[in-house]
mmCIF file of C-alpha atoms in Angstrom:
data_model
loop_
_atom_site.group_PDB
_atom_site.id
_atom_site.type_symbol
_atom_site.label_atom_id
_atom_site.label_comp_id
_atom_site.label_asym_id
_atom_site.label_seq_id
_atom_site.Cartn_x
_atom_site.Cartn_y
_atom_site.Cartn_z
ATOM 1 C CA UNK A 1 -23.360 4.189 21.677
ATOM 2 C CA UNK A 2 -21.493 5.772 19.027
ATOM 3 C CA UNK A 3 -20.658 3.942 15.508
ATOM 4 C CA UNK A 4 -17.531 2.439 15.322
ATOM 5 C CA UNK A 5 -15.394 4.299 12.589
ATOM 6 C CA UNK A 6 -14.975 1.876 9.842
ATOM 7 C CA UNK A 7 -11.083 1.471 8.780
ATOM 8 C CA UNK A 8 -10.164 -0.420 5.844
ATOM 9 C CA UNK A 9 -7.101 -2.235 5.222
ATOM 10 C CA UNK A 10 -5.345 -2.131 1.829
ATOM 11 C CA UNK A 11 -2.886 -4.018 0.768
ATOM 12 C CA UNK A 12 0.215 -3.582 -2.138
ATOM 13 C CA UNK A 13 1.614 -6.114 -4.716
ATOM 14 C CA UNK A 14 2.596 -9.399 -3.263
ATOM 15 C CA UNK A 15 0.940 -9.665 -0.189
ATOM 16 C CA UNK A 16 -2.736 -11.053 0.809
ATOM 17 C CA UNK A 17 -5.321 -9.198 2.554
ATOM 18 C CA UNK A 18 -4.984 -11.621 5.318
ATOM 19 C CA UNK A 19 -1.448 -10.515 5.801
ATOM 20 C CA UNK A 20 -3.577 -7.571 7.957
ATOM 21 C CA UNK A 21 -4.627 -10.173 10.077
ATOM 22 C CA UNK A 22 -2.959 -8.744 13.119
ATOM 23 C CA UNK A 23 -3.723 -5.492 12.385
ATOM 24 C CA UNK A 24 -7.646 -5.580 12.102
ATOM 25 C CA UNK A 25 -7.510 -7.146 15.430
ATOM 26 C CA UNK A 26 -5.778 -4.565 17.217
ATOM 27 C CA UNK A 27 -7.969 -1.881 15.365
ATOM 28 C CA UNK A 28 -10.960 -3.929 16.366
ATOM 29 C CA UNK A 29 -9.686 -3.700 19.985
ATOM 30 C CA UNK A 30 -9.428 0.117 19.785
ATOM 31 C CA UNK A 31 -12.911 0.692 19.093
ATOM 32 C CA UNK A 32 -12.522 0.680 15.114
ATOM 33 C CA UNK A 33 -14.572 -1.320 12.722
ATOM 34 C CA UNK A 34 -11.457 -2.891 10.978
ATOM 35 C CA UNK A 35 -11.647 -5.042 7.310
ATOM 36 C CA UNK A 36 -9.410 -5.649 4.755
ATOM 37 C CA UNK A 37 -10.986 -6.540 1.369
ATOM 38 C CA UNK A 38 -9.039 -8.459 -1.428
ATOM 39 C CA UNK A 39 -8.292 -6.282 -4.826
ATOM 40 C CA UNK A 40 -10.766 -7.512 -7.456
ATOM 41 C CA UNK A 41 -9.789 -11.116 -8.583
ATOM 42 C CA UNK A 42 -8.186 -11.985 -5.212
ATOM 43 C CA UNK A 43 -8.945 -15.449 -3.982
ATOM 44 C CA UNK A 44 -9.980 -15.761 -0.377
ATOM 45 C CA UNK A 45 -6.679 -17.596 0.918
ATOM 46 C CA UNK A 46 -2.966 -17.358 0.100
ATOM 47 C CA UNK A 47 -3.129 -21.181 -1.082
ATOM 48 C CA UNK A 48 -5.809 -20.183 -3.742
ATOM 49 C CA UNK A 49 -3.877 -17.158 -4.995
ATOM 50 C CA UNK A 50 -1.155 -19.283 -5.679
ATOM 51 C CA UNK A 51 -3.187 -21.808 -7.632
ATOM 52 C CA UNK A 52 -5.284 -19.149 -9.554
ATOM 53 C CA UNK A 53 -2.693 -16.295 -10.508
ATOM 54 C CA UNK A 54 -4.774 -15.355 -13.901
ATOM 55 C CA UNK A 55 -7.302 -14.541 -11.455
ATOM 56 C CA UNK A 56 -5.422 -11.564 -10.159
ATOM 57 C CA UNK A 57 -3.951 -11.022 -13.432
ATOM 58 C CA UNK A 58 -4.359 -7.415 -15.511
ATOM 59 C CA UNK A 59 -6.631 -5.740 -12.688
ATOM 60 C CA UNK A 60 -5.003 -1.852 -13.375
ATOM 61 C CA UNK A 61 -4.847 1.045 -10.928
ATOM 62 C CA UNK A 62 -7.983 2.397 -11.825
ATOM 63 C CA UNK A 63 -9.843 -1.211 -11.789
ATOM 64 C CA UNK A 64 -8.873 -1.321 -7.781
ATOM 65 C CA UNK A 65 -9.434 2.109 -6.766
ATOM 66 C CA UNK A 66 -12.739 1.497 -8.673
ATOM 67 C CA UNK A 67 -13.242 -1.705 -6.249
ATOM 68 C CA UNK A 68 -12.407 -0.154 -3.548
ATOM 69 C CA UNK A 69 -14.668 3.364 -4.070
ATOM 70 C CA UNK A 70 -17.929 0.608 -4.436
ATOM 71 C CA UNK A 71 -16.939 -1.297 -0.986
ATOM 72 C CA UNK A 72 -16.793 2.313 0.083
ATOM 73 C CA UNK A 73 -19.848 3.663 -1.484
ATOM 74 C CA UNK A 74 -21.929 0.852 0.109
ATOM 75 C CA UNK A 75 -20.769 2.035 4.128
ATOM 76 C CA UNK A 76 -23.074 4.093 6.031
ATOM 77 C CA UNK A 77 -19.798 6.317 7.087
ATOM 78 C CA UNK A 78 -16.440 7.228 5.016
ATOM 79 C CA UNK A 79 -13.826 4.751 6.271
ATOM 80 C CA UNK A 80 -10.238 5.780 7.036
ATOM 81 C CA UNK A 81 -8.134 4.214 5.007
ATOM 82 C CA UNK A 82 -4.889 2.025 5.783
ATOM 83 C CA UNK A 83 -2.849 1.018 2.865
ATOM 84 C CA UNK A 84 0.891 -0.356 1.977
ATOM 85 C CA UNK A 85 2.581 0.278 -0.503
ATOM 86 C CA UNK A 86 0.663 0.139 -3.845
ATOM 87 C CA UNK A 87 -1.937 -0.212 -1.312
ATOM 88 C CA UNK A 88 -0.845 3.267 0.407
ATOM 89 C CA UNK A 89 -1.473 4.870 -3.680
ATOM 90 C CA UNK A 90 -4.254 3.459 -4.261
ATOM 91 C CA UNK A 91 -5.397 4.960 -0.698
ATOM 92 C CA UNK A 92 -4.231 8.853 -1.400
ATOM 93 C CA UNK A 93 -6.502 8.365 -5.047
ATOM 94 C CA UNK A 94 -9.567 7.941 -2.484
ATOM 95 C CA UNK A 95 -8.725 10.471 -0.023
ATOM 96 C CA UNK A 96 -8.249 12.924 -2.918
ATOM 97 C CA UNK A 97 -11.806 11.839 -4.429
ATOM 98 C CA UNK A 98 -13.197 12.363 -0.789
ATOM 99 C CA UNK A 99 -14.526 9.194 0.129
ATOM 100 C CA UNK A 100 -12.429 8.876 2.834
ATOM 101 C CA UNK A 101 -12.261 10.838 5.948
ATOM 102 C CA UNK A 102 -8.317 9.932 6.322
ATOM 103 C CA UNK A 103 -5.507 8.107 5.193
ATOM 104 C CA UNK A 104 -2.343 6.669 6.294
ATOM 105 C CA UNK A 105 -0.521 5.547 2.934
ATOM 106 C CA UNK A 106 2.634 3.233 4.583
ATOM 107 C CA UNK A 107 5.626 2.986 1.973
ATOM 108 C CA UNK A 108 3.461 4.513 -0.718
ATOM 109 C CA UNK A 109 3.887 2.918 -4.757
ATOM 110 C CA UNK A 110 5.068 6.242 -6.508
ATOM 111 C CA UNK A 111 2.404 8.686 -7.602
ATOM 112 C CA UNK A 112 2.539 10.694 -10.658
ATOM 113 C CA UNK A 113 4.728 13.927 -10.174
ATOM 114 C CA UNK A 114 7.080 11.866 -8.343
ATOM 115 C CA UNK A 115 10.701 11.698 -10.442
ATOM 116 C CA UNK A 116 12.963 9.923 -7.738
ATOM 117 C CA UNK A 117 13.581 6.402 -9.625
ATOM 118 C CA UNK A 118 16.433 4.726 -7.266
ATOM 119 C CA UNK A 119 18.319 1.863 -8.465
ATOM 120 C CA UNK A 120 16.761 -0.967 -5.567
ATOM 121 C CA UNK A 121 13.584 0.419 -6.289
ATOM 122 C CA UNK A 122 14.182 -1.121 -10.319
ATOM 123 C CA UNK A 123 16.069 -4.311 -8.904
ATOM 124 C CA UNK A 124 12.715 -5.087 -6.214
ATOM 125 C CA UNK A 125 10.509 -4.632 -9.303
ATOM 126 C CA UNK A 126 12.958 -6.307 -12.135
ATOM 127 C CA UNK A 127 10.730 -9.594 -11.871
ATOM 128 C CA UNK A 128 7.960 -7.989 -13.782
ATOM 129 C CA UNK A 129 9.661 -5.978 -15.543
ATOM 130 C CA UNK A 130 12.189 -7.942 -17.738
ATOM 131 C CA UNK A 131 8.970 -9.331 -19.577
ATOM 132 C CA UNK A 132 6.927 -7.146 -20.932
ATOM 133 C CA UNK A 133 4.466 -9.258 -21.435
ATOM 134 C CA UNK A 134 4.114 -9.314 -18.041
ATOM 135 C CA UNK A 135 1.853 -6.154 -18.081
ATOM 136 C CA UNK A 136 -1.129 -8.544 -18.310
ATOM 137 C CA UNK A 137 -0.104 -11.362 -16.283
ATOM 138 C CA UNK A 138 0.013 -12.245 -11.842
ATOM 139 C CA UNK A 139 3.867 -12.200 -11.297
ATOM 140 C CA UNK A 140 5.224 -14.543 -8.222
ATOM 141 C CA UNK A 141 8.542 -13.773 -6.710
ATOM 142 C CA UNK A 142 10.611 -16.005 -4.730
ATOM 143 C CA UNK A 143 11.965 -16.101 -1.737
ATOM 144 C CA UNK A 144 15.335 -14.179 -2.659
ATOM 145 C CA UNK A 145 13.438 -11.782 -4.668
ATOM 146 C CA UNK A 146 11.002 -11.150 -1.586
ATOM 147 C CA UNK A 147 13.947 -10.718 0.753
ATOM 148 C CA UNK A 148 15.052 -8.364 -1.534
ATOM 149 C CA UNK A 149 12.196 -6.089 -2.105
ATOM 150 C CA UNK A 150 10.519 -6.501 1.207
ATOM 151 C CA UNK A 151 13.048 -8.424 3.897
ATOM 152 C CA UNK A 152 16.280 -6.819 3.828
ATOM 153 C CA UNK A 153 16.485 -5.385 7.264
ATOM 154 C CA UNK A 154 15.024 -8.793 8.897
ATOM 155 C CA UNK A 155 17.160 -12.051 9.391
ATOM 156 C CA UNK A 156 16.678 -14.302 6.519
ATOM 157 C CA UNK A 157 14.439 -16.933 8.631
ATOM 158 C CA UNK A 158 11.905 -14.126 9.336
ATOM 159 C CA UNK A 159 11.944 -13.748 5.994
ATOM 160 C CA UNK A 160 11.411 -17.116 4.644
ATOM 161 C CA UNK A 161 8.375 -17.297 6.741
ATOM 162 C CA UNK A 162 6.610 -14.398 6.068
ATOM 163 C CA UNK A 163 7.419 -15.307 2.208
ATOM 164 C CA UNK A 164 6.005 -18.546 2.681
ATOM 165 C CA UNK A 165 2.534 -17.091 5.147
ATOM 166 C CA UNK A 166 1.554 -14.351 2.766
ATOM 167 C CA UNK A 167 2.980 -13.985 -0.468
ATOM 168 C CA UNK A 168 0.789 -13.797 -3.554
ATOM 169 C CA UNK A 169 1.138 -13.351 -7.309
ATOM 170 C CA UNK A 170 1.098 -9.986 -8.469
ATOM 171 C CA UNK A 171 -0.563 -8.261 -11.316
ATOM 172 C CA UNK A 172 1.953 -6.635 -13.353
ATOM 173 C CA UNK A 173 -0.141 -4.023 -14.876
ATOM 174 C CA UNK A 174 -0.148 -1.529 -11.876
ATOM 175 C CA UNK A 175 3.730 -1.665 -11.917
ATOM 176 C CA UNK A 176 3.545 -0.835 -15.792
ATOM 177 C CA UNK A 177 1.086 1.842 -14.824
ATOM 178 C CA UNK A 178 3.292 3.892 -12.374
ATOM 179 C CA UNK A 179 6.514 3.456 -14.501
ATOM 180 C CA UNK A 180 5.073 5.341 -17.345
ATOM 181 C CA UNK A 181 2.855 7.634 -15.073
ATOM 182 C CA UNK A 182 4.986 10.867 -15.847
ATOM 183 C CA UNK A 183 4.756 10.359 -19.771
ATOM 184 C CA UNK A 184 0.768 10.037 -19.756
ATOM 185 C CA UNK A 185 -1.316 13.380 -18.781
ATOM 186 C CA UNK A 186 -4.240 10.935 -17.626
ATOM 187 C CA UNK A 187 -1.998 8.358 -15.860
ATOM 188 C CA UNK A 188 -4.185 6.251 -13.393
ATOM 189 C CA UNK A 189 -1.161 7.270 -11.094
ATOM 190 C CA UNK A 190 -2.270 10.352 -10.838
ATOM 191 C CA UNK A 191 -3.666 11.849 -7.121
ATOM 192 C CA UNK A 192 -5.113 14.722 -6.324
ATOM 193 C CA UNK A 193 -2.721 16.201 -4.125
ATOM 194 C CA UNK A 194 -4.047 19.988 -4.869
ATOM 195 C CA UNK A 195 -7.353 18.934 -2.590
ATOM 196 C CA UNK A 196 -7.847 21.501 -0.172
ATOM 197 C CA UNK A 197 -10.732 19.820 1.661
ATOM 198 C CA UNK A 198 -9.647 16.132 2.018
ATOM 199 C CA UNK A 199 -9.577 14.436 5.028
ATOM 200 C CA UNK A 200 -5.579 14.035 6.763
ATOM 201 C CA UNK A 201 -2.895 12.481 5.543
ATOM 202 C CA UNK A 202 0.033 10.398 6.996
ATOM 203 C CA UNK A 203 2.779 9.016 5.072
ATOM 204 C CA UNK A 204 5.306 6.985 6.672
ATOM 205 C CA UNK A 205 8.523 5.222 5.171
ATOM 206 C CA UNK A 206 11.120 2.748 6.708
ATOM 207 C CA UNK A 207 14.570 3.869 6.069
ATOM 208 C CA UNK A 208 16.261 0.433 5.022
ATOM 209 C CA UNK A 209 13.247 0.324 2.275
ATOM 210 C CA UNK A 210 14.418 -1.136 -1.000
ATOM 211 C CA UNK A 211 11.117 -1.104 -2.928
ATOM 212 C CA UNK A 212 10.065 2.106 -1.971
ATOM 213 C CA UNK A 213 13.232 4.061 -0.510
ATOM 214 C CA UNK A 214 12.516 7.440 1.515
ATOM 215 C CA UNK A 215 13.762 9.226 -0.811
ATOM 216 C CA UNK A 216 10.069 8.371 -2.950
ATOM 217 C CA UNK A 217 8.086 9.185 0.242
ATOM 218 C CA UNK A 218 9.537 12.250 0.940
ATOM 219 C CA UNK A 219 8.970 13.645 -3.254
ATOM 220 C CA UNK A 220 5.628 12.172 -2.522
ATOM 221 C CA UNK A 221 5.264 14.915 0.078
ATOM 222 C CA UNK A 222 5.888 17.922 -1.446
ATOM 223 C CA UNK A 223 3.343 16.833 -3.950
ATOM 224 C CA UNK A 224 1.010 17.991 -1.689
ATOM 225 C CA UNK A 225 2.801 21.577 -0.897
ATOM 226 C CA UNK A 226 0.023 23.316 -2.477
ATOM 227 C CA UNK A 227 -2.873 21.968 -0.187
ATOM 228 C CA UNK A 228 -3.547 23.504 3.222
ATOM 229 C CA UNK A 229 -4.982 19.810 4.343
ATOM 230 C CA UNK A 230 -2.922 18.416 7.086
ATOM 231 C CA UNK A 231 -0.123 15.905 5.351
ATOM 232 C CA UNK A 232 2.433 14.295 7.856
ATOM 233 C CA UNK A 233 5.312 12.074 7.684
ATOM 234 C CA UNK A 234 6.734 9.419 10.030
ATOM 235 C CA UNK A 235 10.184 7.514 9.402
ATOM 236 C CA UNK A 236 10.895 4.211 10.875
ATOM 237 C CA UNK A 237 15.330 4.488 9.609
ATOM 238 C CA UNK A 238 15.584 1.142 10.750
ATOM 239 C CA UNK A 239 12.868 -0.629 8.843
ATOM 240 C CA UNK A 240 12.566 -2.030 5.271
ATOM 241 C CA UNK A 241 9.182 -2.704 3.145
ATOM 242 C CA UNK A 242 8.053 -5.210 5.445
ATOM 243 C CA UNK A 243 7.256 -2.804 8.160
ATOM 244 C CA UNK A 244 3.656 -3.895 8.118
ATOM 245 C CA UNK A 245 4.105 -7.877 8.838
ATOM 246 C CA UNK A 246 7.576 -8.514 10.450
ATOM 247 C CA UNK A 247 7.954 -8.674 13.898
ATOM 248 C CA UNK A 248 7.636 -5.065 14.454
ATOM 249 C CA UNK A 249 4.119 -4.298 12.785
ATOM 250 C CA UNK A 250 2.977 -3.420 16.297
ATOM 251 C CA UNK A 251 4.761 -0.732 16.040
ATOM 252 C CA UNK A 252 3.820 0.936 12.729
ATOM 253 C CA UNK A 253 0.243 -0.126 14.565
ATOM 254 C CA UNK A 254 0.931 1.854 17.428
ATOM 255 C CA UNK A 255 2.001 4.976 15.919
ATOM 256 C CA UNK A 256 -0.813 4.571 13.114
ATOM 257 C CA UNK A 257 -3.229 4.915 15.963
ATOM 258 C CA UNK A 258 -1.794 7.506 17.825
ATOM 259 C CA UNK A 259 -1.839 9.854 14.366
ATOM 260 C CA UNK A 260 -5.632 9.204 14.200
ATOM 261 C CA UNK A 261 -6.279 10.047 17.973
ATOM 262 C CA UNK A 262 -4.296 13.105 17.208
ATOM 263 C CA UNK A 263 -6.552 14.105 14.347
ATOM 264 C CA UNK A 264 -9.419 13.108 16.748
ATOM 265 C CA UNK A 265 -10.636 9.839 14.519
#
């Protein structure tokens, strides 16, 4: 029997690991050896998160890719790598350090290089922002703030309830991070997108996204113009930033895994 390719699960600002729940099964049904680890500081449950938010607090960019590269490190075969939103960035740094054999980076935190800055993109992220003292605390939204950033192109029930199943405080340094990424020549944001050898790369983006609009995902492409690695793109126009835990996960799941059969993974 062959080794089951290992595929780990990354998740952005504001959501728990377990929120991949669903997803780790399905991989684990394909033949995939699925997990989703917490970033460093994350409590084991949602309800623990909540009561220990300086826990989470002032873990930087480089902190979890440097969490994630040791999970990583201690397989016996590079992972691919599944990641959403800040999740989906911190996924491209790994694939461009080669310790991943692929990556699908699903509505993708802006990378350095990227200049799009649209207006709901600085409304979703206003909550840590208008403090910046927030830079080194866990930020919790609420429930109009989540529908905001993540449920605007559910109903508002759907909403509520995946607010009230996953939702996390947030570290606000990360945020801070990628704001000032194109002022700082070493910016943690930074990927590199110039990697000729790297494993393949999918991006995808939901149209209706208000945290990270297509218009982010598609400069985040042609950051990578100057590689001959494979880098693809997949729209979903009707879906906002909750493409990954709303009712139609399955399928973001379902095209995810037809990519990798494609690349033969």
């Amino acid at each position: 029997m062959t080794t089951p390719i290992p595929v780990i699960f990354i998740h952005g600002l504001w959501l728990h690991a377990t929120s991949w729940t669903p997803w780790i099964e399905m991989f684990g049904d394909a033949g995939y050896a699925p997990s989703a680890p917490g970033w460093p500081g994350d409590p084991d449950t949602v309800a623990e998160a909540r009561e220990n938010p300086e826990s989470i607090a002032d873990h930087g960019i480089d902190d979890v890719v440097e969490h994630f590269a040791g999970i990583i490190r201690a397989l016996d075969t590079p992972p691919i790598l599944v990641g959403h939103s800040f999740g989906g960035m911190i996924a491209q740094k790994l694939l461009g350090q080669d310790l991943a054999r692929a990556a699908v980076a699903i509505d993708a935190a802006q990378i350095k290089g990227v200049l799009p800055l649209p207006l709901s993109a600085l409304r979703a992220t206003l909550p840590v922002f208008k403090n910046p003292a927030n830079k080194h605390r866990a930020v919790s939204l609420t429930a109009e703030q989540f529908q905001f950033a993540f449920g605007n192109a559910i109903s508002e029930a759907e909403s509520d309830a995946l607010f009230e199943r996953w939702t996390i405080p947030a570290p606000g340094k990360p945020l801070f991070e990628a704001a000032a990424a194109n002022f700082n020549p070493h910016s943690p944001a930074k990927v590199d997108t110039d990697n000729q050898a790297r494993g393949p790369l999918l991006l995808m983006t939901g149209g209706k996204d208000h945290t990270v609009p297509e218009t982010v995902v598609r400069a985040t492409l042609k950051q990578y113009r100057h590689s001959d690695a494979v880098t693809d793109i997949t729209a979903f126009p009707d879906r906002g930033h909750s493409l990954t835990i709303d009712a139609g996960w399955r399928d973001v799941a379902d095209t995810t895994l037809t990519w990798l059969r494609r690349q033969s993974l």
